Amino acid sequence: MSVAVMTAKPTAKPMPEFRAGGTDFSERRRSGVSQGMLIDISATGDKTITWDADGAAQIGALTTIATIATDARIAAAYPGLAASAHGLATPQVRQVATLGGNLAQRSRCWYFRRADIDCLKKGGSTCPARSGNHLYGVAFDLGPCVAPHPSTMAAALLAYDATITTDRRSGLTIADLLGDGSVSHADHTLAAGEMIKSIALPAPLEGERASYKRAISRTYAEWPLVELCARVVIAGGKFQLVRLAAGGVAPVPLRLTAVEVALSGKTANAASIAEAAKAASSGAKPLPMTAYKLDLLQGLVRDVLERLSD
C-alpha cells in the first residue's frame, strides 16, 4: 500500500505517488486510475515498533500489517489493534501491506476504480454511486462522496486514540488525518508530497479488554460491509470505559459516541448492551440501498460487547 497518495486537490496532471507495500497502488496502476510518477519508499521508511517506559507503543509507518497482527506485545497491550490487523485482507496481502499505506489508501468504490468513469475523487463534478449502484456505500451520508473509507486500521486506531506524525506535522488524530467526510476529492488531508512517518498509541489502561469483528458479504477475504473495534474497562460488573469505532458505514471511521454514553456506568450484561446498541444508528442517513448496514452495525455492537463482558 502507498504510504501517502499525493493528490491533495484535483489536477489535470497526474501527481507523483509514494509506493511502499504497493498492494493498493499496484491495483490502481493496472486499472489506469493511477498514472503519476512512482516514488518507491519501501527501503527507506520506519518499520520498527518501539515502546516507552509506560508501555505506550510507537509504530513506524512501513511496519507491515502482518507484523502488527502477530507481535505478542502488541496483542497484549492493544488486542483490538492486533485483531483488526489479523482480520484484514489475506495472509499474502498482510505480509507486504503497511500501516501507513492502509491509512492512506484510496477509495474502494467501483466507480472510482474504473479509469473510464469520472467521479468526485478524480476531479469530476458528480458522484455516480449516489445515483447508481451504492449497495456497499455509506449508511451515514456525511458528504458528496458516498463511498465508505477503506481503512480497517484507521477505525482501530480511532478506538485507541492514536496520533500520527508525518514529515511535516505531528500529533494528528485520525480525524485530523482523514477529515470529517465532507471533502469530496480526497481520502485524507495529506498535502502533496506529505508522508506518514509513524503512529503513536497511548499506554494501555489497567483491566482493559478489546476486540474486533467485521460483517462480510461472501468470503473470508471480502472487504467488510461493516466493521467494529471495541475497547472496554469493566469494574464491579459495570462499564467504566467504552470506546467503539466503526468502519464501512461512513466516508471516515466513526466513533459510536451515543452507544458509549448509553453504556457508561451501566451493568455489563446482555440487556443493557442490547438497549444501548440501538443508539448505534444515531445520526445515520442511509442511502436507498444501505439501510441494511445499520442492522449489521447494531448486531456487531451487541456481539462484540457481549463477548467482552463475559
Coordinates of C-alpha atoms in Angstrom, one line a residue, residues 7-308:
T7 CA -3.4 14.2 -4.7
A8 CA -4.5 16.9 -2.3
K9 CA -6.5 18.7 -4.9
P10 CA -7.9 17.6 -8.3
T11 CA -5.4 18.4 -11.1
A12 CA -5.2 17.6 -14.8
K13 CA -1.6 16.5 -14.5
P14 CA -1.1 13.1 -12.7
M15 CA 0.8 13.7 -9.4
P16 CA 3.7 11.5 -8.2
E17 CA 2.8 8.9 -5.7
F18 CA 4.6 7.1 -2.9
R19 CA 4.8 3.3 -3.1
A20 CA 5.6 1.2 0.0
G21 CA 4.0 -2.3 0.0
G22 CA 2.2 -1.4 -3.2
T23 CA -0.9 -3.6 -2.7
D24 CA -3.3 -0.7 -3.4
F25 CA -1.0 1.3 -5.7
S26 CA -0.4 -1.7 -8.0
E27 CA -4.1 -2.3 -8.4
R28 CA -4.7 1.3 -9.3
R29 CA -1.8 1.3 -11.6
R30 CA -3.1 -1.8 -13.5
S31 CA -6.6 -0.3 -13.8
G32 CA -5.2 3.0 -15.1
V33 CA -6.6 5.1 -12.2
S34 CA -3.1 5.9 -11.1
Q35 CA -0.8 7.4 -13.7
G36 CA 1.6 9.6 -11.8
M37 CA 5.3 9.0 -11.3
L38 CA 6.2 6.3 -8.8
I39 CA 8.4 7.2 -5.8
D40 CA 9.5 4.0 -4.1
I41 CA 9.9 4.4 -0.3
S42 CA 9.8 0.7 0.6
A43 CA 13.5 0.6 1.6
T44 CA 13.7 3.9 3.4
G45 CA 10.7 4.2 5.9
D46 CA 10.4 3.2 9.5
K47 CA 9.5 -0.4 10.1
T48 CA 10.1 -0.6 13.8
I49 CA 7.9 -0.8 16.9
T50 CA 9.3 1.0 19.9
W51 CA 7.9 1.2 23.5
D52 CA 8.0 3.9 26.1
A53 CA 8.6 3.2 29.8
D54 CA 4.9 3.5 30.5
G55 CA 4.1 0.8 27.9
A56 CA 3.0 3.0 25.1
A57 CA 3.9 1.9 21.5
Q58 CA 5.1 3.8 18.5
I59 CA 4.8 2.0 15.2
G60 CA 6.7 3.0 12.1
A61 CA 4.5 3.7 9.1
L62 CA 6.2 1.0 7.0
T63 CA 5.6 -1.7 9.6
T64 CA 3.6 -4.5 7.9
I65 CA 0.1 -5.4 8.8
A66 CA 1.4 -9.0 9.4
T67 CA 3.9 -7.7 12.0
I68 CA 1.2 -5.9 13.9
A69 CA -1.1 -8.9 13.7
T70 CA 1.5 -11.3 15.1
D71 CA 3.5 -9.2 17.5
A72 CA 2.9 -10.7 21.0
R73 CA 3.5 -7.4 22.9
I74 CA 1.0 -5.6 20.6
A75 CA -1.5 -8.3 21.1
A76 CA -1.2 -8.0 24.9
A77 CA -1.2 -4.2 25.0
Y78 CA -3.6 -3.4 22.2
P79 CA -5.6 -6.6 21.4
G80 CA -8.2 -4.7 19.3
L81 CA -5.5 -3.4 17.0
A82 CA -3.9 -6.8 16.7
A83 CA -7.3 -8.4 15.9
S84 CA -8.1 -5.7 13.4
A85 CA -4.8 -6.4 11.6
H86 CA -5.3 -10.1 11.7
G87 CA -8.8 -9.7 10.1
L88 CA -7.6 -7.6 7.2
A89 CA -7.3 -9.0 3.7
T90 CA -5.3 -12.2 3.2
P91 CA -2.1 -13.5 4.7
Q92 CA -0.3 -12.7 1.5
V93 CA -1.5 -9.1 1.5
R94 CA -0.8 -8.7 5.2
Q95 CA 2.8 -9.7 4.6
V96 CA 3.5 -6.7 2.3
A97 CA 0.8 -4.1 3.2
T98 CA 2.0 -1.4 5.6
L99 CA 0.2 0.5 8.4
G100 CA 0.8 3.9 6.8
G101 CA -0.4 2.6 3.4
N102 CA -3.5 1.2 4.9
L103 CA -4.3 4.7 6.4
A104 CA -3.6 6.5 3.1
Q105 CA -5.1 4.1 0.6
R106 CA -7.7 5.2 -1.9
S107 CA -11.4 4.6 -2.1
R108 CA -12.6 1.1 -3.0
C109 CA -15.7 2.4 -4.8
W110 CA -16.1 0.6 -8.1
Y111 CA -16.8 3.8 -9.9
F112 CA -13.6 5.3 -8.6
R113 CA -11.7 2.2 -9.6
R114 CA -12.8 2.4 -13.2
A115 CA -10.5 4.7 -15.2
D116 CA -13.1 5.5 -17.8
I117 CA -15.7 6.8 -15.2
D118 CA -15.4 10.3 -13.8
C119 CA -16.2 10.9 -10.2
L120 CA -15.6 13.5 -7.4
K121 CA -12.4 11.8 -6.2
K122 CA -10.9 12.1 -9.7
G123 CA -11.8 15.7 -10.1
G124 CA -15.3 15.3 -11.5
S125 CA -18.4 17.2 -10.6
T126 CA -20.7 14.3 -9.6
C127 CA -20.8 11.1 -7.5
P128 CA -22.0 8.4 -9.9
A129 CA -22.5 6.0 -7.0
R130 CA -25.1 8.3 -5.4
S131 CA -27.5 7.9 -8.3
G132 CA -26.2 4.5 -9.3
N133 CA -25.4 1.2 -7.5
H134 CA -24.3 2.1 -4.0
L135 CA -25.2 -1.2 -2.3
Y136 CA -21.8 -1.1 -0.5
G137 CA -21.9 2.6 0.2
V138 CA -22.3 4.6 3.4
A139 CA -25.1 4.5 5.9
F140 CA -24.0 7.8 7.4
D141 CA -24.2 10.2 4.5
L142 CA -21.7 12.9 5.5
G143 CA -20.7 14.4 2.2
P144 CA -20.9 14.5 -1.6
C145 CA -19.0 11.1 -1.9
V146 CA -20.9 8.1 -0.7
A147 CA -18.0 5.6 -0.6
P148 CA -17.1 4.3 2.9
H149 CA -13.5 4.8 3.9
P150 CA -11.5 1.7 3.2
S151 CA -9.0 1.6 6.1
T152 CA -9.6 -1.0 8.8
M153 CA -6.6 0.1 10.7
A154 CA -7.9 3.7 10.8
A155 CA -11.0 2.5 12.7
A156 CA -8.9 0.5 15.1
L157 CA -6.5 3.5 15.7
L158 CA -9.5 5.7 16.2
A159 CA -10.7 3.5 19.0
Y160 CA -7.3 3.7 20.6
D161 CA -7.0 7.5 20.3
A162 CA -3.8 7.1 18.3
T163 CA -1.9 10.1 16.9
I164 CA 0.1 10.3 13.6
T165 CA 3.3 12.0 12.7
T166 CA 4.2 13.0 9.2
D167 CA 7.3 14.5 7.8
R168 CA 5.6 17.9 8.2
R169 CA 3.2 17.6 11.1
S170 CA 2.8 15.8 14.4
G171 CA 0.0 14.9 16.9
L172 CA -2.6 14.3 14.2
T173 CA -5.6 12.4 15.3
I174 CA -7.4 10.0 12.9
A175 CA -10.0 12.8 12.4
D176 CA -7.2 15.2 11.6
L177 CA -5.7 12.8 9.1
L178 CA -8.9 11.7 7.3
G179 CA -11.2 14.8 7.8
D180 CA -14.9 14.7 8.5
G181 CA -16.1 13.1 5.3
S182 CA -17.2 16.3 3.7
V183 CA -14.3 16.7 1.3
S184 CA -15.2 15.1 -2.0
H185 CA -11.8 14.9 -3.8
A186 CA -9.5 13.2 -1.2
D187 CA -9.4 10.2 1.1
H188 CA -7.2 12.1 3.6
T189 CA -5.9 15.5 4.4
L190 CA -2.2 14.8 3.5
A191 CA -0.7 17.6 1.4
A192 CA 1.1 16.9 -1.9
G193 CA 4.3 15.1 -1.0
E194 CA 3.5 14.7 2.7
M195 CA 4.4 11.3 4.1
I196 CA 3.2 9.4 7.1
K197 CA 6.2 8.6 9.3
S198 CA 4.8 6.9 12.5
I199 CA 1.8 6.2 14.6
A200 CA 1.8 6.6 18.4
L201 CA -0.6 4.8 20.8
P202 CA -1.3 5.8 24.4
A203 CA -0.4 3.4 27.2
P204 CA -2.9 0.7 27.7
L205 CA -5.4 1.0 30.6
E206 CA -5.4 -1.3 33.5
G207 CA -8.0 -4.0 33.1
E208 CA -8.8 -3.1 29.5
R209 CA -10.3 -5.6 27.1
A210 CA -10.7 -5.1 23.4
S211 CA -11.9 -7.0 20.3
Y212 CA -12.7 -6.6 16.6
K213 CA -15.3 -8.0 14.3
R214 CA -16.4 -7.5 10.7
A215 CA -19.5 -8.4 8.7
I216 CA -18.7 -9.5 5.2
S217 CA -20.9 -10.5 2.2
R218 CA -19.4 -13.7 1.0
T219 CA -15.9 -14.9 1.6
Y220 CA -13.1 -14.7 4.2
A221 CA -11.1 -12.1 2.4
E222 CA -14.0 -9.9 1.4
W223 CA -14.0 -6.1 2.1
P224 CA -16.2 -5.5 5.2
L225 CA -19.7 -4.3 4.9
V226 CA -19.4 -3.1 8.5
E227 CA -16.6 -3.5 11.0
L228 CA -16.1 -2.6 14.6
C229 CA -13.2 -2.2 17.0
A230 CA -14.2 -2.0 20.7
R231 CA -12.4 -1.3 23.9
V232 CA -13.9 -1.6 27.4
V233 CA -12.9 -1.4 31.0
I234 CA -15.3 -3.2 33.4
A235 CA -15.1 -2.9 37.1
G236 CA -17.6 -4.0 39.7
G237 CA -19.7 -5.5 37.0
K238 CA -20.2 -2.1 35.3
F239 CA -18.8 -0.4 32.2
Q240 CA -16.2 2.1 33.3
L241 CA -15.0 2.8 29.8
V242 CA -16.4 2.1 26.4
R243 CA -14.8 3.0 23.1
L244 CA -16.4 1.9 19.8
A245 CA -15.1 2.8 16.3
A246 CA -16.9 1.6 13.2
G247 CA -15.8 1.3 9.6
G248 CA -17.6 0.6 6.4
V249 CA -20.5 2.9 7.2
A250 CA -19.3 6.4 6.5
P251 CA -16.7 8.3 4.5
V252 CA -14.5 8.2 7.6
P253 CA -14.3 5.8 10.6
L254 CA -16.9 6.8 13.2
R255 CA -16.8 6.8 17.0
L256 CA -20.2 5.5 18.2
T257 CA -20.4 8.1 21.0
A258 CA -24.1 7.6 21.6
V259 CA -23.6 4.0 22.5
E260 CA -20.6 4.8 24.6
V261 CA -22.6 7.4 26.6
A262 CA -25.6 5.0 26.9
L263 CA -23.3 2.3 28.5
S264 CA -21.3 4.5 30.8
G265 CA -21.7 3.2 34.4
K266 CA -24.3 0.6 33.3
T267 CA -24.3 -3.1 34.2
A268 CA -22.2 -5.1 31.8
N269 CA -24.9 -7.6 30.7
A270 CA -26.8 -8.5 27.6
A271 CA -29.9 -6.4 28.5
S272 CA -28.0 -3.1 28.9
I273 CA -25.9 -3.9 25.8
A274 CA -28.9 -4.6 23.6
E275 CA -30.6 -1.4 24.7
A276 CA -27.5 0.7 24.1
A277 CA -26.8 -0.9 20.8
K278 CA -30.0 0.8 19.4
A279 CA -28.1 4.1 19.6
A280 CA -25.5 2.8 17.1
S281 CA -27.7 4.3 14.3
S282 CA -27.8 7.7 16.0
G283 CA -27.2 10.3 13.3
A284 CA -27.4 7.8 10.4
K285 CA -28.5 8.9 7.0
P286 CA -28.7 5.7 4.9
L287 CA -28.9 5.8 1.2
P288 CA -31.8 3.9 -0.5
M289 CA -29.7 0.7 -0.7
T290 CA -27.7 0.9 2.5
A291 CA -30.1 0.8 5.4
Y292 CA -29.2 -2.9 6.0
K293 CA -25.8 -1.7 7.3
L294 CA -27.5 -0.2 10.3
D295 CA -28.9 -3.6 11.3
L296 CA -25.4 -5.1 10.8
L297 CA -23.8 -2.3 12.9
Q298 CA -26.2 -2.9 15.8
G299 CA -25.6 -6.6 15.6
L300 CA -21.8 -6.1 15.7
V301 CA -22.1 -3.8 18.8
R302 CA -24.1 -6.4 20.6
D303 CA -21.9 -9.3 19.6
V304 CA -18.6 -7.7 20.4
L305 CA -19.7 -6.1 23.7
E306 CA -21.3 -9.3 24.9
R307 CA -18.1 -11.2 24.2
L308 CA -16.0 -8.6 26.1

